[in-house]
JSON list of C-alpha atoms in Angstrom, two decimals:
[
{"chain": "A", "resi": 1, "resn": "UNK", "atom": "CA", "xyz": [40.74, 62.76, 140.10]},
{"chain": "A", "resi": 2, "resn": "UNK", "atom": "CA", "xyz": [44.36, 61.60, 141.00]},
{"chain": "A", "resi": 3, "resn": "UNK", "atom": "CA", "xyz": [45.03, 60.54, 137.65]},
{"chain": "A", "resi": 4, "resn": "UNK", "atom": "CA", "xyz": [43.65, 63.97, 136.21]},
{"chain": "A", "resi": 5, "resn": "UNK", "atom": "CA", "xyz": [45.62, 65.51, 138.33]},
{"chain": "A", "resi": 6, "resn": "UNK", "atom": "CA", "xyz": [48.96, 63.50, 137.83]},
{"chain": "A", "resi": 7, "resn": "UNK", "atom": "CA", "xyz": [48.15, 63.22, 134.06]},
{"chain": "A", "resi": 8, "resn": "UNK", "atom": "CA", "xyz": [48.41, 67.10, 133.75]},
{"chain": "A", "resi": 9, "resn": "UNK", "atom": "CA", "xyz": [51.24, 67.30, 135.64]},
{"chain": "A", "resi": 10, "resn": "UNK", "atom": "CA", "xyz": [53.22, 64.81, 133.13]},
{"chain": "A", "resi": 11, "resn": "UNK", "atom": "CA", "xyz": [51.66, 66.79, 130.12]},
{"chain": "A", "resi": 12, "resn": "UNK", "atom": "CA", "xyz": [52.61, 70.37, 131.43]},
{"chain": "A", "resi": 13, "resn": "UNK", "atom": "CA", "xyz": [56.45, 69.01, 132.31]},
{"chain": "A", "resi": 14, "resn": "UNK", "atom": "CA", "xyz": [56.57, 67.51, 128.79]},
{"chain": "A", "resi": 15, "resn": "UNK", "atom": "CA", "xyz": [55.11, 71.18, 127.34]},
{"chain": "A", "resi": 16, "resn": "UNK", "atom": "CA", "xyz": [57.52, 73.10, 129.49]},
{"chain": "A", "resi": 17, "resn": "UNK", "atom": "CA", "xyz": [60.40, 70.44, 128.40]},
{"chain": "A", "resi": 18, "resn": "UNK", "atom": "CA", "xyz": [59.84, 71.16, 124.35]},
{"chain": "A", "resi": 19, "resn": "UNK", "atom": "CA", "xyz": [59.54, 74.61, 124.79]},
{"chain": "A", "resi": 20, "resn": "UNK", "atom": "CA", "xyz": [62.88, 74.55, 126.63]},
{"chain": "A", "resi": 21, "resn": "UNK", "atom": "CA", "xyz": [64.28, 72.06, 123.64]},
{"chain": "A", "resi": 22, "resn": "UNK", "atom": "CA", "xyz": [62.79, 74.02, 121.05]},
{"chain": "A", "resi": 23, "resn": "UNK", "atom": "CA", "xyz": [63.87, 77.76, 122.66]},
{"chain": "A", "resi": 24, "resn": "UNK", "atom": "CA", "xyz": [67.13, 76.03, 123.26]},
{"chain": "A", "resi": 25, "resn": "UNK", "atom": "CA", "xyz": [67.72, 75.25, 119.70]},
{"chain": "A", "resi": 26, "resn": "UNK", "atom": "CA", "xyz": [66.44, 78.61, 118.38]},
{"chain": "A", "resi": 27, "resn": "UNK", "atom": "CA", "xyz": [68.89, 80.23, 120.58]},
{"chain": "A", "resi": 28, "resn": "UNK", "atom": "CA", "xyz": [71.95, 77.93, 118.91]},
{"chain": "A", "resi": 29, "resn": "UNK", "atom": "CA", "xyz": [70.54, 78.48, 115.47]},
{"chain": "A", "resi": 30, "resn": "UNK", "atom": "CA", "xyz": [70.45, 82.21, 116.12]},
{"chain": "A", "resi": 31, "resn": "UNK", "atom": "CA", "xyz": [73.68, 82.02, 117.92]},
{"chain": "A", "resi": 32, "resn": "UNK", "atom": "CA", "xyz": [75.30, 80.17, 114.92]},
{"chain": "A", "resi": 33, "resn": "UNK", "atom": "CA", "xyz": [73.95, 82.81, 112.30]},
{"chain": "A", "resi": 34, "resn": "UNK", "atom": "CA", "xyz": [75.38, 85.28, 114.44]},
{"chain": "A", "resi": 35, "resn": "UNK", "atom": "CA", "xyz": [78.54, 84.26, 114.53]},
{"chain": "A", "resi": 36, "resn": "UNK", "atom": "CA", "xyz": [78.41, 83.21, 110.51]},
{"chain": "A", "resi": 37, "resn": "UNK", "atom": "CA", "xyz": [77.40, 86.98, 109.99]},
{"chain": "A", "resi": 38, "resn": "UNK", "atom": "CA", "xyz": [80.52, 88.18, 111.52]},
{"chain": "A", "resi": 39, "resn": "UNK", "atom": "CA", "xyz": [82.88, 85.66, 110.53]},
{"chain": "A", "resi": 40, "resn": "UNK", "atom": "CA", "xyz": [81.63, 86.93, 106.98]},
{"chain": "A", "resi": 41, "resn": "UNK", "atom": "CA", "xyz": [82.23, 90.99, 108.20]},
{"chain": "A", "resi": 42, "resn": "UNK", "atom": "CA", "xyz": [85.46, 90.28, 109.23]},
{"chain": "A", "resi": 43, "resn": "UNK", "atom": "CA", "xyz": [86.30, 88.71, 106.08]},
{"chain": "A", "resi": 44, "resn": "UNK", "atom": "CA", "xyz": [85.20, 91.34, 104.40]},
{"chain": "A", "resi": 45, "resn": "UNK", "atom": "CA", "xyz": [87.34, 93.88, 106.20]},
{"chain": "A", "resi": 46, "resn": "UNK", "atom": "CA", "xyz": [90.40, 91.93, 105.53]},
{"chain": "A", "resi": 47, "resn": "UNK", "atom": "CA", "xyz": [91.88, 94.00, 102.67]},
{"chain": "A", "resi": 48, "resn": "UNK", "atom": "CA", "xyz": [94.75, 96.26, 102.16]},
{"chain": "A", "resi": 49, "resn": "UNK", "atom": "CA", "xyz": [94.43, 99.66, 103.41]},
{"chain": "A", "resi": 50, "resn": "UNK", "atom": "CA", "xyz": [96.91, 102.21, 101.61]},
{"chain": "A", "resi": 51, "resn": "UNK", "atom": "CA", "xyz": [96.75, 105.57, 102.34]},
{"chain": "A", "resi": 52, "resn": "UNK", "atom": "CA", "xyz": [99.23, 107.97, 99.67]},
{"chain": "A", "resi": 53, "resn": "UNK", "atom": "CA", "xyz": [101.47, 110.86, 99.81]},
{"chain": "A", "resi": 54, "resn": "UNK", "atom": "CA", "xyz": [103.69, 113.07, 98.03]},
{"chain": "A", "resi": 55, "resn": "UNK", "atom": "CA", "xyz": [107.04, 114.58, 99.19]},
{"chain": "A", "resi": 56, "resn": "UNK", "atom": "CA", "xyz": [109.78, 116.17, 98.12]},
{"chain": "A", "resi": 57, "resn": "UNK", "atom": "CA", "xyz": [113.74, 116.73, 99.23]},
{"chain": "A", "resi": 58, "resn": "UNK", "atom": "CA", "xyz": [116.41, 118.74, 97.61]},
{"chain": "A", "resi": 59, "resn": "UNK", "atom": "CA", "xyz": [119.73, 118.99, 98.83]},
{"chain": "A", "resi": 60, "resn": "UNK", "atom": "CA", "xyz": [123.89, 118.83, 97.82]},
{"chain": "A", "resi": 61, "resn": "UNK", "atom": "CA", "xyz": [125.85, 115.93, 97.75]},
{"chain": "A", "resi": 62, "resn": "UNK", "atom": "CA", "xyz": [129.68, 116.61, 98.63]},
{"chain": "A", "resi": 63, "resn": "UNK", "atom": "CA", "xyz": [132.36, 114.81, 98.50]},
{"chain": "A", "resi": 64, "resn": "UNK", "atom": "CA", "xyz": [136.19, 114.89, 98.47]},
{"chain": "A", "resi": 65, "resn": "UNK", "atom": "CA", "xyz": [139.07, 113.09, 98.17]},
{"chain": "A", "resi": 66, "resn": "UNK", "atom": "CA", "xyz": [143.42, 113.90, 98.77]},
{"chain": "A", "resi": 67, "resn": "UNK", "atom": "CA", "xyz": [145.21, 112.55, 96.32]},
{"chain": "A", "resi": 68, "resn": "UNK", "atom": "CA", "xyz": [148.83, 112.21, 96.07]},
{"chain": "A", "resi": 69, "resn": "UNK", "atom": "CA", "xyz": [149.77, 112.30, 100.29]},
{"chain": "A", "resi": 70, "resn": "UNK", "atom": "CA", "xyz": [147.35, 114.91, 100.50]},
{"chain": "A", "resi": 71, "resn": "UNK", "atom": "CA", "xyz": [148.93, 117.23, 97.76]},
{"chain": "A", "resi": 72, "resn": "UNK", "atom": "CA", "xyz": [145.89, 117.35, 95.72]},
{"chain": "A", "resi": 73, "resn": "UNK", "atom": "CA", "xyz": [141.81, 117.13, 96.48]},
{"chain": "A", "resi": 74, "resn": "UNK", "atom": "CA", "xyz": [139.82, 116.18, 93.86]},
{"chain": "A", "resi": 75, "resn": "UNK", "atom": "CA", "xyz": [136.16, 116.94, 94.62]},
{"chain": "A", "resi": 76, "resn": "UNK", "atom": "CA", "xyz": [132.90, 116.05, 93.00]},
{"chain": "A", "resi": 77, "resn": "UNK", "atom": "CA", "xyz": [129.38, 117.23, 93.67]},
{"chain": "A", "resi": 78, "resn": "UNK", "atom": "CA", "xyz": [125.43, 117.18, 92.44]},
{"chain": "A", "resi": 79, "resn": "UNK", "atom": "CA", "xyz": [122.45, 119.04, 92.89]},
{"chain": "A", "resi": 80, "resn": "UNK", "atom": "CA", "xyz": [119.98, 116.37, 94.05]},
{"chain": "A", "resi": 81, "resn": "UNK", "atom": "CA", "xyz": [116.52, 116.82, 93.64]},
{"chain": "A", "resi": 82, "resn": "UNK", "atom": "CA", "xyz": [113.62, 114.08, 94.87]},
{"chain": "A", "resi": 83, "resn": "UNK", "atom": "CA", "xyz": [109.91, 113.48, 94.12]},
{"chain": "A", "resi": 84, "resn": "UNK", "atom": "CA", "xyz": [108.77, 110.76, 96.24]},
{"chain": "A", "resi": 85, "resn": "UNK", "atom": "CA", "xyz": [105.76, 108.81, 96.10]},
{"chain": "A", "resi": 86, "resn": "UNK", "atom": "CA", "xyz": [105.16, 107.37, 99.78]},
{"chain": "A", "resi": 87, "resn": "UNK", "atom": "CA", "xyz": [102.50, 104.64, 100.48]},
{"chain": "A", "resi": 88, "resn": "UNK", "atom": "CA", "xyz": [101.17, 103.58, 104.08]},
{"chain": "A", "resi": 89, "resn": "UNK", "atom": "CA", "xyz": [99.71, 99.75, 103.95]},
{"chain": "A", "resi": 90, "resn": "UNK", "atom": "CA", "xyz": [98.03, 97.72, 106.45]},
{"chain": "A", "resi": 91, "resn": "UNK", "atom": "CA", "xyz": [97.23, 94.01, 105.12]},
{"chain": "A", "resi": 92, "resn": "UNK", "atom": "CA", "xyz": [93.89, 93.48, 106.99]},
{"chain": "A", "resi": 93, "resn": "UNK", "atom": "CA", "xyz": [94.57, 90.03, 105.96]},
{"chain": "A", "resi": 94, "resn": "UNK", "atom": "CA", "xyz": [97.06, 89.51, 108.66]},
{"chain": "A", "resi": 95, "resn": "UNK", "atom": "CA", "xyz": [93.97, 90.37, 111.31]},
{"chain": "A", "resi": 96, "resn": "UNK", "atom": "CA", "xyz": [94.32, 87.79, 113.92]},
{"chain": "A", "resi": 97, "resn": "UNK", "atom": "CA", "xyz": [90.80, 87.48, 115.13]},
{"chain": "A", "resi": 98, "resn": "UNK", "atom": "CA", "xyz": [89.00, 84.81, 117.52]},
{"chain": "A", "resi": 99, "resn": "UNK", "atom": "CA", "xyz": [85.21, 83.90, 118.50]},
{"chain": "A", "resi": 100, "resn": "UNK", "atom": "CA", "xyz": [84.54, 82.79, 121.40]},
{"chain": "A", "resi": 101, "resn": "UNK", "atom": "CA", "xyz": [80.58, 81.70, 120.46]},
{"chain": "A", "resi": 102, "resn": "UNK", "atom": "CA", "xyz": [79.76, 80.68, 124.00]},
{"chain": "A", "resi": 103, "resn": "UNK", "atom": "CA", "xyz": [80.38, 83.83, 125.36]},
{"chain": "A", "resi": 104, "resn": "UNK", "atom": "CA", "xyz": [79.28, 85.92, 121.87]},
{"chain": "A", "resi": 105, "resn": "UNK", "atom": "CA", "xyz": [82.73, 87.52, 121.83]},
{"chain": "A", "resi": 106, "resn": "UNK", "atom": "CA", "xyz": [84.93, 88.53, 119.60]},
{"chain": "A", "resi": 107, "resn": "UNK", "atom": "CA", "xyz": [88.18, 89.00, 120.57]},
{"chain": "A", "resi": 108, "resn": "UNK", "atom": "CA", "xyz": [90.73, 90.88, 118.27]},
{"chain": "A", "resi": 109, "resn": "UNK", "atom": "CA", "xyz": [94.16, 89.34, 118.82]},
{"chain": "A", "resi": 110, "resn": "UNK", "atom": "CA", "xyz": [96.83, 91.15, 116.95]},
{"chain": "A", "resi": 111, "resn": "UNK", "atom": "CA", "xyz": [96.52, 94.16, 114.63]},
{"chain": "A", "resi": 112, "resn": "UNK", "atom": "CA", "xyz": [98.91, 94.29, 111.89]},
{"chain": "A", "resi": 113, "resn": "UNK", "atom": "CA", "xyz": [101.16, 97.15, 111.96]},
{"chain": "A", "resi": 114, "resn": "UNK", "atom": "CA", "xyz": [101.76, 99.55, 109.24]},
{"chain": "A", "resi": 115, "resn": "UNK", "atom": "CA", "xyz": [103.99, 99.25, 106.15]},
{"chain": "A", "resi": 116, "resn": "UNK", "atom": "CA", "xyz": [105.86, 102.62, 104.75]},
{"chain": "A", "resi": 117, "resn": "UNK", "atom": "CA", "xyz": [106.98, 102.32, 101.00]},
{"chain": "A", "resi": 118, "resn": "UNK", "atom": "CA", "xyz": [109.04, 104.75, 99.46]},
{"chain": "A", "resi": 119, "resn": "UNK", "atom": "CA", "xyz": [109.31, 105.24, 95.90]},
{"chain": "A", "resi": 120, "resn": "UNK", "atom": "CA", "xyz": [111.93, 108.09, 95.24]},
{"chain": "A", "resi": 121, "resn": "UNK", "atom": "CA", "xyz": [112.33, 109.84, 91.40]},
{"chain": "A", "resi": 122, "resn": "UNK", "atom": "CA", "xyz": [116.12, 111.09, 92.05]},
{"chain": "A", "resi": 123, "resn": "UNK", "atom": "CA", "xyz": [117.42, 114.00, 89.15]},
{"chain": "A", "resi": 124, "resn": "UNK", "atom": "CA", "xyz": [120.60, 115.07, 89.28]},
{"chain": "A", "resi": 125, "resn": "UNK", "atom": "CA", "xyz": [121.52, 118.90, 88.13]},
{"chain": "A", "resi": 126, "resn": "UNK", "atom": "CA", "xyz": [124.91, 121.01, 87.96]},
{"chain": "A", "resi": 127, "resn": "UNK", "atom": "CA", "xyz": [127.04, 117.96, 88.76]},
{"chain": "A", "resi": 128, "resn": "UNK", "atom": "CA", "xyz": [130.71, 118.50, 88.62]},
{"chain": "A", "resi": 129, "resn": "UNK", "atom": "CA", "xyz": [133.42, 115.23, 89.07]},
{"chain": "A", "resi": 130, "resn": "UNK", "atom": "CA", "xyz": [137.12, 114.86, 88.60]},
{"chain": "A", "resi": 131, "resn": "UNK", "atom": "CA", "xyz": [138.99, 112.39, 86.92]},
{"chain": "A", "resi": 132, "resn": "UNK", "atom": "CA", "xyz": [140.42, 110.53, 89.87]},
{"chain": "A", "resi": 133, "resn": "UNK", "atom": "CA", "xyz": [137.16, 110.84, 91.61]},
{"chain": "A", "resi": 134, "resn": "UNK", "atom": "CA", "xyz": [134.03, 110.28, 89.56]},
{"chain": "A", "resi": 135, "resn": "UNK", "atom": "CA", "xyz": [130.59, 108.95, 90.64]},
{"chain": "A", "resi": 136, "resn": "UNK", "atom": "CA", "xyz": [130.00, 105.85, 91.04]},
{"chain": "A", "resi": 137, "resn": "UNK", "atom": "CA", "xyz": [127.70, 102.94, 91.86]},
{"chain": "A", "resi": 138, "resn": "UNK", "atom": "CA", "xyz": [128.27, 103.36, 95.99]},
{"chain": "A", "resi": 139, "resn": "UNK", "atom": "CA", "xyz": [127.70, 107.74, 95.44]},
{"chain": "A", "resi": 140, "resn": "UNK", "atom": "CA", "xyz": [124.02, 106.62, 94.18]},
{"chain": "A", "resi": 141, "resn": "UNK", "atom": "CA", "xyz": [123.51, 104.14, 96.56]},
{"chain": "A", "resi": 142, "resn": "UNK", "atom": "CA", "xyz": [124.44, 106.87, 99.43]},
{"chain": "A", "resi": 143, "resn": "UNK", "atom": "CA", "xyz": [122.19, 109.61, 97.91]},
{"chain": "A", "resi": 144, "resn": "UNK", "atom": "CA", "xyz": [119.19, 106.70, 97.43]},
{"chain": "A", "resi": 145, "resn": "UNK", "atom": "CA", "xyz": [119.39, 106.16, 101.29]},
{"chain": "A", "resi": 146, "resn": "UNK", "atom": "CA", "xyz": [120.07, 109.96, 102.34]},
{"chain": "A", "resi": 147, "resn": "UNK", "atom": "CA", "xyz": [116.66, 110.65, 99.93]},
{"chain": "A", "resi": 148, "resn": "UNK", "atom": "CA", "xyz": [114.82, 107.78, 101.71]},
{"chain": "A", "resi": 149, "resn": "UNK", "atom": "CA", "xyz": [116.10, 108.55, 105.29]},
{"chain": "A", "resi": 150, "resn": "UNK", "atom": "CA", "xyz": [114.93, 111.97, 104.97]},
{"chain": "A", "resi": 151, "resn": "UNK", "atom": "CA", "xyz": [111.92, 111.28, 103.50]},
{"chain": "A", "resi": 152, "resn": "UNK", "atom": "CA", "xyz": [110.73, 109.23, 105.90]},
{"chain": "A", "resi": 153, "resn": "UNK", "atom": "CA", "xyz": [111.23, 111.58, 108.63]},
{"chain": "A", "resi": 154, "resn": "UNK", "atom": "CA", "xyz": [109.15, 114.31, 106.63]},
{"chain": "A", "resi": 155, "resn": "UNK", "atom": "CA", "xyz": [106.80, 111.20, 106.83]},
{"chain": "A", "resi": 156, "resn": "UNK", "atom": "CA", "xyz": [107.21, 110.96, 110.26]},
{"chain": "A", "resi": 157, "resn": "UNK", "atom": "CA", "xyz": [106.92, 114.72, 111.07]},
{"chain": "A", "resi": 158, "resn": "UNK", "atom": "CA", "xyz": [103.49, 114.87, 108.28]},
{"chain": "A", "resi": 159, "resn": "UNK", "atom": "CA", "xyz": [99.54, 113.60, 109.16]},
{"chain": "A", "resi": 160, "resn": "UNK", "atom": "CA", "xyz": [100.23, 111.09, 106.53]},
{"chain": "A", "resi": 161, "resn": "UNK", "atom": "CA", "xyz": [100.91, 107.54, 109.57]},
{"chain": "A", "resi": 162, "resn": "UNK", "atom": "CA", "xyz": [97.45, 109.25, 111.25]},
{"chain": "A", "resi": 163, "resn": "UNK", "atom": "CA", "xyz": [95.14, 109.36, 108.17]},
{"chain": "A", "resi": 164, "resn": "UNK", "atom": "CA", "xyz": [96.42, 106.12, 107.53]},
{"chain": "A", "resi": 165, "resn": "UNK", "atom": "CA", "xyz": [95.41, 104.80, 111.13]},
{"chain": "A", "resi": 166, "resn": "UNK", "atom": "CA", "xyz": [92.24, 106.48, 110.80]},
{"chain": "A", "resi": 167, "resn": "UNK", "atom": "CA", "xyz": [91.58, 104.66, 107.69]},
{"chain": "A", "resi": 168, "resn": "UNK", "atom": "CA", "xyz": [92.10, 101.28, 109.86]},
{"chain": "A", "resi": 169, "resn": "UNK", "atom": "CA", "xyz": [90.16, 102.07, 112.93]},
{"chain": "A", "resi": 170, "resn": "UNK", "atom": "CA", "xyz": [87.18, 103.71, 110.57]},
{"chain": "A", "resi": 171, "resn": "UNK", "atom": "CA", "xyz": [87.81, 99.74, 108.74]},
{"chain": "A", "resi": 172, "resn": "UNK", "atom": "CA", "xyz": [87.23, 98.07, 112.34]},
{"chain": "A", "resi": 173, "resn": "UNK", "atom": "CA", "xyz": [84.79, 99.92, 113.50]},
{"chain": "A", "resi": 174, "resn": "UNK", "atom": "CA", "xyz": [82.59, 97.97, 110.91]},
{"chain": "A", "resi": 175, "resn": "UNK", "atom": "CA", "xyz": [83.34, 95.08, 113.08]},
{"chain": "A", "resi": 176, "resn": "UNK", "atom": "CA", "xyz": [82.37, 96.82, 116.26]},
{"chain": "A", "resi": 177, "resn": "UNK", "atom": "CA", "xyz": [78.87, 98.22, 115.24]},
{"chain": "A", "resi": 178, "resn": "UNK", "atom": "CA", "xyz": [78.16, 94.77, 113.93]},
{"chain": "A", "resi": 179, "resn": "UNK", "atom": "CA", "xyz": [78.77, 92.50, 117.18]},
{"chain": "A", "resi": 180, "resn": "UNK", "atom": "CA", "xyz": [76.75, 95.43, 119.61]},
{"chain": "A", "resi": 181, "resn": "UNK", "atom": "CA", "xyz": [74.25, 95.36, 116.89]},
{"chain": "A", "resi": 182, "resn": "UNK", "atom": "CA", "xyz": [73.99, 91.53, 117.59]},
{"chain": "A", "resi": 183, "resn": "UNK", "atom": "CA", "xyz": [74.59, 91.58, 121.24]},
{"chain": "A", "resi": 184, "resn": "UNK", "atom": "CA", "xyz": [78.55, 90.46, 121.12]},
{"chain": "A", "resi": 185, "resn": "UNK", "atom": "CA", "xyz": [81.23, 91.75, 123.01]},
{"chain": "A", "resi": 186, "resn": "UNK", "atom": "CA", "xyz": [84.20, 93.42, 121.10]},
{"chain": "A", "resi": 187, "resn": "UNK", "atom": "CA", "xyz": [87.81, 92.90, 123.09]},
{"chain": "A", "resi": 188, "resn": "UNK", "atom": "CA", "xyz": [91.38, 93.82, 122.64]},
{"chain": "A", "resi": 189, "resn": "UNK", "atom": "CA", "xyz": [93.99, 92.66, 125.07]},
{"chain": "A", "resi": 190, "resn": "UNK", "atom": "CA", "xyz": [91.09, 91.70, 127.54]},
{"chain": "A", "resi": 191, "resn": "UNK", "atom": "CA", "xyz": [89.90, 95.49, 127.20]},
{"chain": "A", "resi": 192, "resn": "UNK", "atom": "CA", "xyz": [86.11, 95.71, 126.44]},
{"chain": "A", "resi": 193, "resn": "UNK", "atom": "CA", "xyz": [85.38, 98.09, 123.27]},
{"chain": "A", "resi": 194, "resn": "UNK", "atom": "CA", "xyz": [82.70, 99.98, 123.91]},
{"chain": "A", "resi": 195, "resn": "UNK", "atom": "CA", "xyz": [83.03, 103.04, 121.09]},
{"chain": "A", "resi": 196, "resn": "UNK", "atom": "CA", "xyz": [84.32, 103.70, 118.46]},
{"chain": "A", "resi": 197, "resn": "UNK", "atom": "CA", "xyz": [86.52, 106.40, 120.57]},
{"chain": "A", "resi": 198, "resn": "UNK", "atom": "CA", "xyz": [87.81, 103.83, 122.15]},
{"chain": "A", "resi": 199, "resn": "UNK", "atom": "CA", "xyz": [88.95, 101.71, 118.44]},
{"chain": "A", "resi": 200, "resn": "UNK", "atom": "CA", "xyz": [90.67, 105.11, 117.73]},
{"chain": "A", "resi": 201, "resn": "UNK", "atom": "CA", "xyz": [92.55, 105.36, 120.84]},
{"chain": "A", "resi": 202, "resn": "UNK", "atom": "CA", "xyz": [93.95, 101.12, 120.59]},
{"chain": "A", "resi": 203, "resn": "UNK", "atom": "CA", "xyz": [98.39, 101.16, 120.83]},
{"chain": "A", "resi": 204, "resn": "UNK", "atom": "CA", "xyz": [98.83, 105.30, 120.48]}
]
């Protein structure tokens, strides 16, 4: 009776000890698909994002010279006209990104920040120039970076830099339905994201 006894003691330890090898290895198998799965999402999200605008800027350029100890000016001026195509890029590729598969958490690490191209069509109308003070390579050069300074501060003041963000955090949010859907944890800067609310709201 003993060795009944003892003998299904021995065989329900070595049942309970597979079923904790075999529900151990499931879990790593499921665990390692898991993080495959995203690994693959967040290559997938890393693209370039470009979000496009359109602006425009007229506006005179000036300028005057003295000639002869201030005896004579001799002026020159242009109507200045721009059509600018601007372009808001974030290379997804730059996405610094860790998993920590012990803990099923990904952890974003840096976010790349945005990159503002300007491409300016300048036309010049009505210009007028004197002999001792014509235009020259430095006048274009100063109206190319008046155009571009001021364009970039219509950028600035336009929802151009937030449909642009939106575009990102829409982007990520792939990442973050993906990881709750799986059980992970989603952080950035040791801050737990928990909606997509909260992916909207990361560095404003």
């Amino acid at each position: 009776m003993n060795k009944f006894i003892i003998g299904f003691i021995f065989g329900a330890f070595l049942f309970i000890a597979a079923w904790f090898v075999l529900t151990k290895k499931e879990s790593k198998e499921e665990l390692r698909e898991s993080s495959a799965l995203i690994q693959q999402q967040i290559e997938q999200v890393g693209k370039l994002i470009v979000t496009e605008g359109y602006f425009s800027q007229v506006f005179t350029f000036k300028n005057s010279q003295n000639l002869f100890l201030n005896m004579l000016r001799s002026d020159k001026k242009a109507l200045v006209v721009a059509n600018a195509k601007v372009t808001v890029e974030y290379d997804l590729r730059q996405l610094e990104t860790e998993l920590d598969i012990e803990n099923k958490t990904v952890i974003l690490k840096g976010i790349p920040e945005p990159v503002v191209n300007i491409y300016p069509d300048i036309e010049y109308y009505d210009v007028t120039q004197d002999y001792f003070n014509k235009f020259g390579a430095a006048d274009y050069n100063k109206i190319k970076n008046t155009v571009n300074a001021r364009i970039r501060e219509k950028v600035n003041q336009s929802n151009l830099m937030d449909n642009s963000r939106e575009r990102l955090m829409a982007e990520l949010a792939n990442i973050l339905v993906l990881t709750k859907s799986l059980g992970w944890t989603l952080k950035y800067e040791e801050v737990i994201i928990e909606s997509e609310k909260q992916m909207k709201d990361l560095e404003r």
